[in-house]
Short mmCIF file of C-alpha atoms and ligand atoms in Angstrom, two decimals:
data_model
loop_
_atom_site.label_atom_id
_atom_site.label_comp_id
_atom_site.label_asym_id
_atom_site.label_seq_id
_atom_site.Cartn_x
_atom_site.Cartn_y
_atom_site.Cartn_z
CA UNK T 163 -46.57 -8.30 4.46
CA UNK T 164 -45.03 -9.31 1.21
CA UNK T 165 -41.90 -7.97 -0.50
CA UNK T 166 -39.13 -8.99 -2.85
CA UNK T 167 -36.16 -8.33 -0.53
CA UNK T 168 -36.59 -8.27 3.25
CA UNK T 169 -33.72 -6.26 4.73
CA UNK T 170 -32.82 -6.76 8.39
CA UNK T 171 -30.94 -3.71 9.70
CA UNK T 172 -30.90 -0.01 8.80
CA UNK T 173 -27.18 0.68 8.98
CA UNK T 174 -25.15 1.75 5.95
CA UNK T 175 -25.45 -1.73 4.34
CA UNK T 176 -29.23 -2.09 4.66
CA UNK T 177 -30.04 1.49 3.73
CA UNK T 178 -27.71 1.57 0.71
CA UNK T 179 -29.04 -1.80 -0.46
CA UNK T 180 -32.61 -0.50 -0.22
CA UNK T 181 -31.69 2.53 -2.30
CA UNK T 182 -29.85 0.53 -4.99
CA UNK T 183 -32.79 -1.87 -5.24
CA UNK T 184 -35.29 0.97 -5.63
CA UNK T 185 -33.17 2.36 -8.50
CA UNK T 186 -33.52 -1.06 -10.17
CA UNK T 187 -37.26 -1.21 -9.55
CA UNK T 188 -36.98 -3.92 -6.87
CA UNK T 189 -39.13 -3.63 -3.73
CA UNK T 190 -37.79 -3.97 -0.21
CA UNK T 191 -38.86 -3.58 3.40
CA UNK T 192 -36.22 -2.56 5.96
CA UNK T 193 -36.67 -3.38 9.65
CA UNK T 194 -34.43 -2.07 12.43
CA UNK T 195 -34.50 -2.88 16.13
CA UNK T 196 -33.10 0.49 17.25
CA UNK T 197 -34.80 3.86 17.13
CA UNK T 198 -34.21 6.37 14.34
CA UNK T 199 -32.43 8.76 16.71
CA UNK T 200 -30.16 5.97 18.01
CA UNK T 201 -28.89 4.96 14.56
CA UNK T 202 -28.55 8.58 13.47
CA UNK T 203 -26.37 9.47 16.43
CA UNK T 204 -24.27 6.33 16.81
CA UNK T 205 -20.69 7.52 16.37
CA UNK T 206 -18.57 5.46 14.03
CA UNK T 207 -15.65 6.22 11.71
CA UNK T 208 -15.89 9.08 9.28
CA UNK T 209 -13.83 8.21 6.23
CA UNK T 210 -15.32 7.39 2.83
CA UNK T 211 -13.29 5.82 0.03
CA UNK T 212 -13.14 7.59 -3.36
CA UNK T 213 -15.56 5.27 -5.20
CA UNK T 214 -17.91 5.05 -2.18
CA UNK T 215 -18.30 8.84 -2.05
CA UNK T 216 -19.05 8.78 -5.79
CA UNK T 217 -21.62 6.03 -5.13
CA UNK T 218 -23.41 8.18 -2.52
CA UNK T 219 -23.61 10.95 -5.10
CA UNK T 220 -24.80 8.60 -7.86
CA UNK T 221 -27.62 7.26 -5.71
CA UNK T 222 -28.71 10.84 -4.92
CA UNK T 223 -27.69 10.83 -1.25
CA UNK T 224 -24.48 12.84 -1.58
CA UNK T 225 -25.63 16.48 -1.57
CA UNK T 226 -24.89 17.25 2.08
CA UNK T 227 -21.66 15.21 1.98
CA UNK T 228 -20.51 17.36 -0.93
CA UNK T 229 -21.27 20.53 1.02
CA UNK T 230 -20.00 19.49 4.44
CA UNK T 231 -17.50 16.68 3.81
CA UNK T 232 -13.77 17.39 3.64
CA UNK T 233 -11.74 16.05 0.72
CA UNK T 234 -8.37 14.69 1.81
CA UNK T 235 -5.69 14.03 -0.77
CA UNK T 236 -3.17 12.59 1.65
CA UNK T 237 -2.43 11.50 5.22
CA UNK T 238 0.45 12.03 7.62
CA UNK T 239 2.34 9.24 9.31
CA UNK T 240 4.16 10.24 12.49
CA UNK T 241 7.13 8.24 13.71
CA UNK T 242 7.96 9.46 17.21
CA UNK T 243 7.12 13.00 16.16
CA UNK T 244 8.71 12.92 12.71
CA UNK T 245 5.74 13.65 10.39
CA UNK T 246 5.84 12.27 6.85
CA UNK T 247 3.05 12.88 4.32
CA UNK T 248 1.70 10.31 1.87
CA UNK T 249 0.41 12.23 -1.15
CA UNK T 250 -2.59 10.36 -2.61
CA UNK T 251 -3.10 12.84 -5.45
CA UNK T 252 0.42 12.35 -6.76
CA UNK T 253 0.58 8.61 -6.09
CA UNK T 254 -2.87 7.44 -7.22
CA UNK T 255 -4.86 10.55 -8.25
CA UNK T 256 -7.64 9.83 -5.73
CA UNK T 257 -8.93 11.16 -2.40
CA UNK T 258 -11.02 10.18 0.58
CA UNK T 259 -13.95 12.15 2.04
CA UNK T 260 -14.14 12.91 5.75
CA UNK T 261 -17.82 12.73 6.70
CA UNK T 262 -19.27 10.88 9.70
CA UNK T 263 -20.94 7.51 9.20
CA UNK T 264 -23.97 8.68 11.19
CA UNK T 265 -24.32 11.60 8.76
CA UNK T 266 -24.41 9.08 5.89
CA UNK T 267 -27.09 7.17 7.80
CA UNK T 268 -29.13 10.37 8.33
CA UNK T 269 -28.96 11.18 4.61
CA UNK T 270 -29.97 7.65 3.53
CA UNK T 271 -32.84 7.50 6.08
CA UNK T 272 -34.16 10.91 4.94
CA UNK T 273 -34.01 9.77 1.32
CA UNK T 274 -35.81 6.49 2.02
CA UNK T 275 -38.60 8.22 3.95
CA UNK T 276 -38.92 10.87 1.21
CA UNK T 277 -39.25 8.03 -1.32
CA UNK T 278 -42.03 6.56 0.81
CA UNK T 279 -40.32 3.15 1.02
CA UNK T 280 -40.99 1.04 4.12
CA UNK T 281 -38.53 1.43 6.99
CA UNK T 282 -39.71 0.23 10.40
CA UNK T 283 -37.82 1.26 13.54
CA UNK T 284 -37.87 -0.26 17.02
CA UNK T 285 -39.02 -3.70 15.95
CA UNK T 286 -38.50 -6.49 18.51
CA UNK T 287 -38.26 -10.28 18.58
CA UNK T 288 -36.86 -10.52 15.04
CA UNK T 289 -36.43 -14.06 13.69
CA UNK T 290 -35.79 -15.39 10.18
CA UNK T 291 -37.33 -18.65 8.85
CA UNK T 292 -37.47 -21.07 5.93
CA UNK T 293 -34.12 -19.86 4.65
CA UNK T 294 -33.70 -22.75 2.22
CA UNK T 295 -37.27 -22.52 0.86
CA UNK T 296 -38.29 -20.36 -2.07
CA UNK T 297 -40.23 -18.05 0.32
CA UNK T 298 -38.16 -17.21 3.38
CA UNK T 299 -39.85 -15.21 6.16
CA UNK T 300 -39.00 -12.55 8.70
CA UNK T 301 -41.08 -12.43 11.89
CA UNK T 302 -41.01 -9.61 14.43
CA UNK T 303 -43.18 -7.37 16.59
CA UNK T 304 -43.85 -3.73 15.77
CA UNK T 305 -45.98 -1.46 17.99
CA UNK T 306 -46.88 -4.57 19.97
CA UNK T 307 -48.27 -6.40 16.93
CA UNK T 308 -46.77 -9.66 15.61
CA UNK T 309 -45.85 -9.31 11.93
CA UNK T 310 -44.50 -11.57 9.21
CA UNK T 311 -42.81 -10.56 5.95
CA UNK T 312 -42.96 -13.09 3.17
CA UNK T 313 -39.86 -12.46 0.99
CA UNK T 314 -38.12 -13.74 -2.14
CA UNK T 315 -34.79 -13.19 -0.40
CA UNK T 316 -33.51 -11.88 2.94
CA UNK T 317 -30.54 -9.54 3.30
CA UNK T 318 -28.86 -9.84 6.71
CA UNK T 319 -27.51 -6.32 7.23
CA UNK T 320 -27.94 -6.46 11.00
CA UNK T 321 -24.36 -6.15 12.16
CA UNK T 322 -22.02 -8.30 14.18
CA UNK T 323 -24.55 -8.82 17.02
CA UNK T 324 -27.54 -9.33 14.72
CA UNK T 325 -29.87 -12.34 14.48
CA UNK T 326 -29.24 -13.33 10.85
CA UNK T 327 -25.80 -14.92 11.06
CA UNK T 328 -26.66 -17.02 14.16
CA UNK T 329 -29.80 -18.27 12.34
CA UNK T 330 -27.60 -20.21 9.93
CA UNK T 331 -27.35 -23.84 11.15
CA UNK T 332 -24.23 -24.93 13.02
CA UNK T 333 -21.51 -26.32 10.81
CA UNK T 334 -22.37 -24.29 7.68
CA UNK T 335 -20.12 -21.31 8.31
CA UNK T 336 -16.37 -21.29 8.79
CA UNK T 337 -15.20 -18.50 11.11
CA UNK T 338 -11.84 -16.72 10.88
CA UNK T 339 -10.90 -14.47 13.78
CA UNK T 340 -8.12 -12.49 15.35
CA UNK T 341 -8.12 -10.43 18.55
CA UNK T 342 -5.72 -7.61 19.31
CA UNK T 343 -4.19 -7.01 22.72
CA UNK T 344 -5.36 -3.35 22.84
CA UNK T 345 -8.35 -1.08 22.11
CA UNK T 346 -8.92 2.53 21.08
CA UNK T 347 -10.14 5.24 23.38
CA UNK T 348 -11.90 7.81 21.19
CA UNK T 349 -13.09 11.34 21.92
CA UNK T 350 -14.91 14.02 20.00
CA UNK T 351 -13.67 17.47 20.93
CA UNK T 352 -14.88 20.97 20.09
CA UNK T 353 -11.47 22.06 18.88
CA UNK T 354 -9.53 22.17 15.61
CA UNK T 355 -7.54 19.05 14.64
CA UNK T 356 -3.75 19.56 14.86
CA UNK T 357 -3.37 19.27 11.05
CA UNK T 358 -5.80 19.71 8.17
CA UNK T 359 -5.26 16.05 7.21
CA UNK T 360 -5.17 12.96 9.43
CA UNK T 361 -2.13 12.07 11.51
CA UNK T 362 -1.52 8.38 12.21
CA UNK T 363 1.03 8.73 14.96
CA UNK T 364 3.24 5.83 16.01
CA UNK T 365 5.14 6.56 19.23
CA UNK T 366 7.06 4.41 21.64
CA UNK T 367 4.23 5.22 24.14
CA UNK T 368 1.63 3.73 21.76
CA UNK T 369 -0.47 4.80 18.79
CA UNK T 370 -2.69 7.88 18.44
CA UNK T 371 -4.88 9.02 15.55
CA UNK T 372 -5.74 12.68 15.02
CA UNK T 373 -8.73 12.94 12.73
CA UNK T 374 -11.74 15.23 12.50
CA UNK T 375 -15.36 15.72 11.57
CA UNK T 376 -14.81 19.36 10.54
CA UNK T 377 -12.12 21.99 11.01
CA UNK T 378 -13.70 22.86 14.38
CA UNK T 379 -14.50 19.33 15.58
CA UNK T 380 -11.61 16.94 16.27
CA UNK T 381 -11.96 13.15 16.53
CA UNK T 382 -9.00 11.80 18.48
CA UNK T 383 -8.06 8.25 19.38
CA UNK T 384 -5.49 6.67 21.71
CA UNK T 385 -4.31 3.09 21.81
CA UNK T 386 -5.29 1.82 25.28
CA UNK T 387 -5.35 -1.51 27.11
CA UNK T 388 -7.54 -4.27 25.78
CA UNK T 389 -9.97 -4.25 28.73
CA UNK T 390 -9.49 -0.60 29.71
CA UNK T 391 -12.23 0.98 31.84
CA UNK T 392 -13.20 4.41 30.59
CA UNK T 393 -13.41 5.58 34.24
CA UNK T 394 -9.62 5.29 34.42
CA UNK T 395 -9.28 8.04 31.86
CA UNK T 396 -10.05 11.50 33.17
CA UNK T 397 -10.24 14.29 30.57
CA UNK T 398 -6.90 15.60 31.86
CA UNK T 399 -5.21 12.21 31.43
CA UNK T 400 -6.58 11.85 27.88
CA UNK T 401 -5.33 15.30 26.84
CA UNK T 402 -1.95 14.70 28.45
CA UNK T 403 -1.51 11.45 26.53
CA UNK T 404 -2.77 12.98 23.26
CA UNK T 405 -0.17 15.78 23.60
CA UNK T 406 2.60 13.29 24.29
CA UNK T 407 1.71 11.02 21.39
CA UNK T 408 1.88 13.86 18.88
CA UNK T 409 5.56 13.78 19.76
CA UNK T 410 5.90 17.55 19.38
CA UNK T 411 5.07 17.36 15.65
CA UNK T 412 2.20 19.86 15.93
CA UNK T 413 0.40 21.89 18.52
CA UNK T 414 -2.82 20.27 19.81
CA UNK T 415 -5.59 22.63 20.90
CA UNK T 416 -7.89 21.32 23.63
CA UNK T 417 -11.66 21.71 23.58
CA UNK T 418 -14.83 20.53 25.27
CA UNK T 419 -15.17 16.73 25.09
CA UNK T 420 -18.51 15.88 23.57
CA UNK T 421 -18.12 12.12 23.56
CA UNK T 422 -15.78 9.56 25.04
CA UNK T 423 -15.79 5.81 24.36
CA UNK T 424 -13.75 2.65 23.79
CA UNK T 425 -13.60 0.88 20.42
CA UNK T 426 -12.69 -2.81 20.55
CA UNK T 427 -10.29 -4.22 17.97
CA UNK T 428 -11.18 -7.40 16.17
CA UNK T 429 -10.76 -9.09 12.79
CA UNK T 430 -13.59 -11.47 11.93
CA UNK T 431 -14.86 -13.15 8.73
CA UNK T 432 -17.43 -15.87 8.08
CA UNK T 433 -17.48 -17.95 4.92
CA UNK T 434 -19.65 -18.26 2.96
CA UNK T 435 -21.65 -15.03 3.27
CA UNK T 436 -24.84 -16.81 2.23
CA UNK T 437 -27.11 -19.66 3.27
CA UNK T 438 -30.11 -20.61 1.13
CA UNK T 439 -31.95 -17.37 0.42
CA UNK T 440 -30.26 -15.42 3.24
CA UNK T 441 -27.41 -13.16 2.11
CA UNK T 442 -25.16 -11.51 4.72
CA UNK T 443 -23.71 -8.05 4.04
CA UNK T 444 -21.50 -5.71 6.08
CA UNK T 445 -20.66 -6.29 9.74
CA UNK T 446 -22.94 -9.35 10.01
CA UNK T 447 -20.32 -11.18 7.92
CA UNK T 448 -17.07 -9.40 8.73
CA UNK T 449 -15.44 -6.98 11.18
CA UNK T 450 -12.18 -5.13 10.61
CA UNK T 451 -10.14 -3.34 13.26
CA UNK T 452 -10.75 0.43 12.90
CA UNK T 453 -7.29 1.38 11.61
CA UNK T 454 -7.90 2.61 8.06
CA UNK T 455 -11.69 2.88 8.55
CA UNK T 456 -12.74 0.16 6.12
CA UNK T 457 -15.96 -1.02 7.84
CA UNK T 458 -18.62 1.09 6.10
CA UNK T 459 -16.75 1.04 2.80
CA UNK T 460 -16.74 -2.76 2.79
CA UNK T 461 -20.45 -2.82 3.63
CA UNK T 462 -21.13 -0.62 0.59
CA UNK T 463 -19.10 -2.92 -1.67
CA UNK T 464 -21.08 -5.97 -0.46
CA UNK T 465 -24.43 -4.38 -1.23
CA UNK T 466 -23.33 -3.12 -4.65
CA UNK T 467 -22.53 -6.75 -5.55
CA UNK T 468 -25.75 -7.97 -3.94
CA UNK T 469 -27.92 -5.44 -5.78
CA UNK T 470 -26.30 -6.40 -9.10
CA UNK T 471 -27.05 -10.04 -8.35
CA UNK T 472 -30.72 -9.34 -7.53
CA UNK T 473 -30.99 -7.21 -10.66
CA UNK T 474 -29.73 -10.07 -12.88
CA UNK T 475 -32.12 -12.47 -11.12
CA UNK T 476 -35.23 -10.32 -11.58
CA UNK T 477 -34.44 -8.96 -15.06
CA UNK T 478 -33.08 -12.13 -16.68
CA UNK T 479 -33.84 -14.95 -14.22
CA UNK T 480 -30.06 -15.38 -14.14
CA UNK T 481 -28.81 -16.55 -10.73
CA UNK T 482 -25.11 -16.72 -11.60
CA UNK T 483 -24.28 -13.54 -9.69
CA UNK T 484 -26.29 -14.71 -6.67
CA UNK T 485 -24.34 -17.98 -6.66
CA UNK T 486 -21.07 -16.03 -6.97
CA UNK T 487 -22.03 -13.36 -4.40
CA UNK T 488 -20.09 -14.76 -1.45
CA UNK T 489 -16.91 -15.53 -3.38
CA UNK T 490 -17.02 -12.13 -5.07
CA UNK T 491 -17.38 -10.27 -1.76
CA UNK T 492 -14.82 -12.37 0.06
CA UNK T 493 -12.04 -11.52 -2.39
CA UNK T 494 -12.47 -7.86 -1.48
CA UNK T 495 -13.16 -8.59 2.21
CA UNK T 496 -9.90 -10.46 2.61
CA UNK T 497 -7.91 -7.67 0.96
CA UNK T 498 -9.50 -5.19 3.37
CA UNK T 499 -8.81 -7.58 6.25
CA UNK T 500 -5.20 -7.81 5.20
CA UNK T 501 -4.87 -4.03 4.88
CA UNK T 502 -6.58 -3.27 8.21
CA UNK T 503 -4.50 -5.89 10.00
CA UNK T 504 -1.32 -4.52 8.40
CA UNK T 505 -2.13 -0.87 9.28
CA UNK T 506 -2.93 -2.01 12.84
CA UNK T 507 0.24 -3.98 13.36
CA UNK T 508 2.52 -1.35 11.85
CA UNK T 509 1.09 1.50 14.00
CA UNK T 510 0.60 -0.03 17.48
CA UNK T 511 2.86 -1.10 20.32
CA UNK T 512 2.27 -4.77 21.17
CA UNK T 513 2.63 -5.98 24.76
CA UNK T 514 5.37 -8.63 24.92
CA UNK T 515 6.82 -7.68 21.53
CA UNK T 516 10.47 -8.69 21.18
CA UNK T 517 13.23 -6.16 20.64
CA UNK T 518 13.66 -7.65 17.16
CA UNK T 519 9.99 -7.08 16.32
CA UNK T 520 10.15 -3.52 17.56
CA UNK T 521 13.17 -2.71 15.34
CA UNK T 522 11.48 -4.44 12.40
CA UNK T 523 8.34 -2.33 12.94
CA UNK T 524 10.32 0.92 12.94
CA UNK T 525 12.01 -0.18 9.72
CA UNK T 526 8.58 -0.93 8.23
CA UNK T 527 7.40 2.60 9.05
CA UNK T 528 10.58 4.11 7.65
CA UNK T 529 10.25 2.05 4.46
CA UNK T 530 6.58 2.95 4.05
CA UNK T 531 7.30 6.67 4.28
CA UNK T 532 10.49 6.76 2.22
CA UNK T 533 9.78 4.34 -0.64
CA UNK T 534 7.48 5.59 -3.41
CA UNK T 535 6.41 2.00 -4.18
CA UNK T 536 5.49 1.29 -0.57
CA UNK T 537 3.65 4.60 -0.21
CA UNK T 538 1.71 3.97 -3.44
CA UNK T 539 0.67 0.54 -2.21
CA UNK T 540 -0.75 2.11 0.97
CA UNK T 541 -2.39 4.92 -1.03
CA UNK T 542 -4.25 2.66 -3.48
CA UNK T 543 -5.70 0.60 -0.64
CA UNK T 544 -6.45 3.55 1.63
CA UNK T 545 -8.48 5.43 -1.01
CA UNK T 546 -10.21 2.13 -1.81
CA UNK T 547 -9.47 -0.56 -4.37
CA UNK T 548 -11.67 -0.13 -7.42
CA UNK T 549 -14.91 -2.12 -7.49
CA UNK T 550 -14.70 -4.79 -10.15
C1 DHB I 622 -11.42 7.70 11.42
C2 DHB I 622 -11.37 6.46 11.97
C3 DHB I 622 -10.39 5.59 11.57
O1 DHB I 622 -10.34 4.38 12.09
C4 DHB I 622 -9.47 5.95 10.61
O2 DHB I 622 -8.50 5.08 10.25
C5 DHB I 622 -9.55 7.17 10.05
C6 DHB I 622 -10.54 8.05 10.45
C7 DHB I 622 -12.46 8.65 11.87
O3 DHB I 622 -13.18 8.35 12.84
O4 DHB I 622 -12.54 9.73 11.29
#
C-alpha cells in the first residue's frame, strides 16, 4: 500500500487528523489494533472545549453533538459542601460541551467510512521503519496477511501504550513525568446528576466530581487510593462515599451502575514530539491527569497544527511548520499540563500533607472562588485557550 500520511491509531487524534487531511486533499490510511466496537465503547472523559466543539462542527462531524451534547456555561466548586459557581459566560463569554469521547469517536468513524477513506481495525504486529528516510514504512498484519504501507510521513496517534514512541531510538526523547498518590474511581449511573452543571467537590474526606453524559445519566468520580482494587468498592460503599463528599450541598439520586472502573493519575510529556518523519500526536506524546478533562482537547490541538504543517508542505513545499511542529505543540501541552496539575493539587487530599499545606490549599480554593481575577484565569483555561 502507498499513501501520503500513514496514521497509527484511530482515537480522537488519528481520526480527526484523517478528516482534516481529507479536507485539504491529502490522502491517509488509518490502522487500529482494536476492534471498532472496542474504540466506540471505551469510556473516557466527556468534556469538549469551546474551540474544539466548533472544530467538530467545522469538519462536519458535529451534528449529533449539537443535538445531544449539553452546553455548560459554568462549573461549581464545592468546599466542604459550600458550593460556589464559576460563571464562564460572564467571565470569558465561552462554554464547554458535555459529550462523551466515545461518541466523538463514533461520529468520526462513521464519517470516515461514509467518505470511503481507509480505516483498518484489528491489525496486529504493527511496527514502523525507516523513520529518518524519505519513505518511512508501517508494517502490520490484517486478516492474517502481512502488509506494508509506504508513506511520506507517519503520524503516531497510538496512545500512551502504542508502538510509535518506543520506536524512536534511545536517547532522542527527554521524558518529563509526575505520579500522583491517588486515583479516581469512576461510575456511570442511570440517574440524574445532582446539579445541571459539574460539581468539583473538595472535602476533607477527599475529592469527588459529579458530572454527566445527559440529564438522566450521571458520571461520578471519587478520589481513591493509588493502587485501589475495585473489588474493595461495593456499590453501597461507592454511593455512601459519593453522598458524603457532596457535603450536603445537593441531593444525590442513586441509580443502576452501568460501569465501574479506576482511572490512574499521571502527568507525562516527551520532547520533542517528532523524530525524522514520525510525528507524535495526542496521548502517545503526553498524558494529563483527568482533572479538567484536557486529554482529547490537547489531541485535537496537536492534529490541527500537524494538518496545517502537512498542508504547507504539500501545497508550497514549505517545511517550516513541520520543523516547528513539536515546539508549537509543546507550548500548549505545557500550559495544559500546568492547568491539569494545578486543578489536581487544589482539589485532592494528599497523603502526608502538612497542616500548613492543608491550610494553604483551603485558602487557594477560597481565593479561586471569591476573586474575579482568579476565577477568570480558571475559566479561560477550562473552556480552552484559543488556538494560535
Ligand atoms: C469529566 C471528566 C473530567 O475529568 C472532568 O474534569 C470533567 C468531566 C467527564 O467524564 O465528564
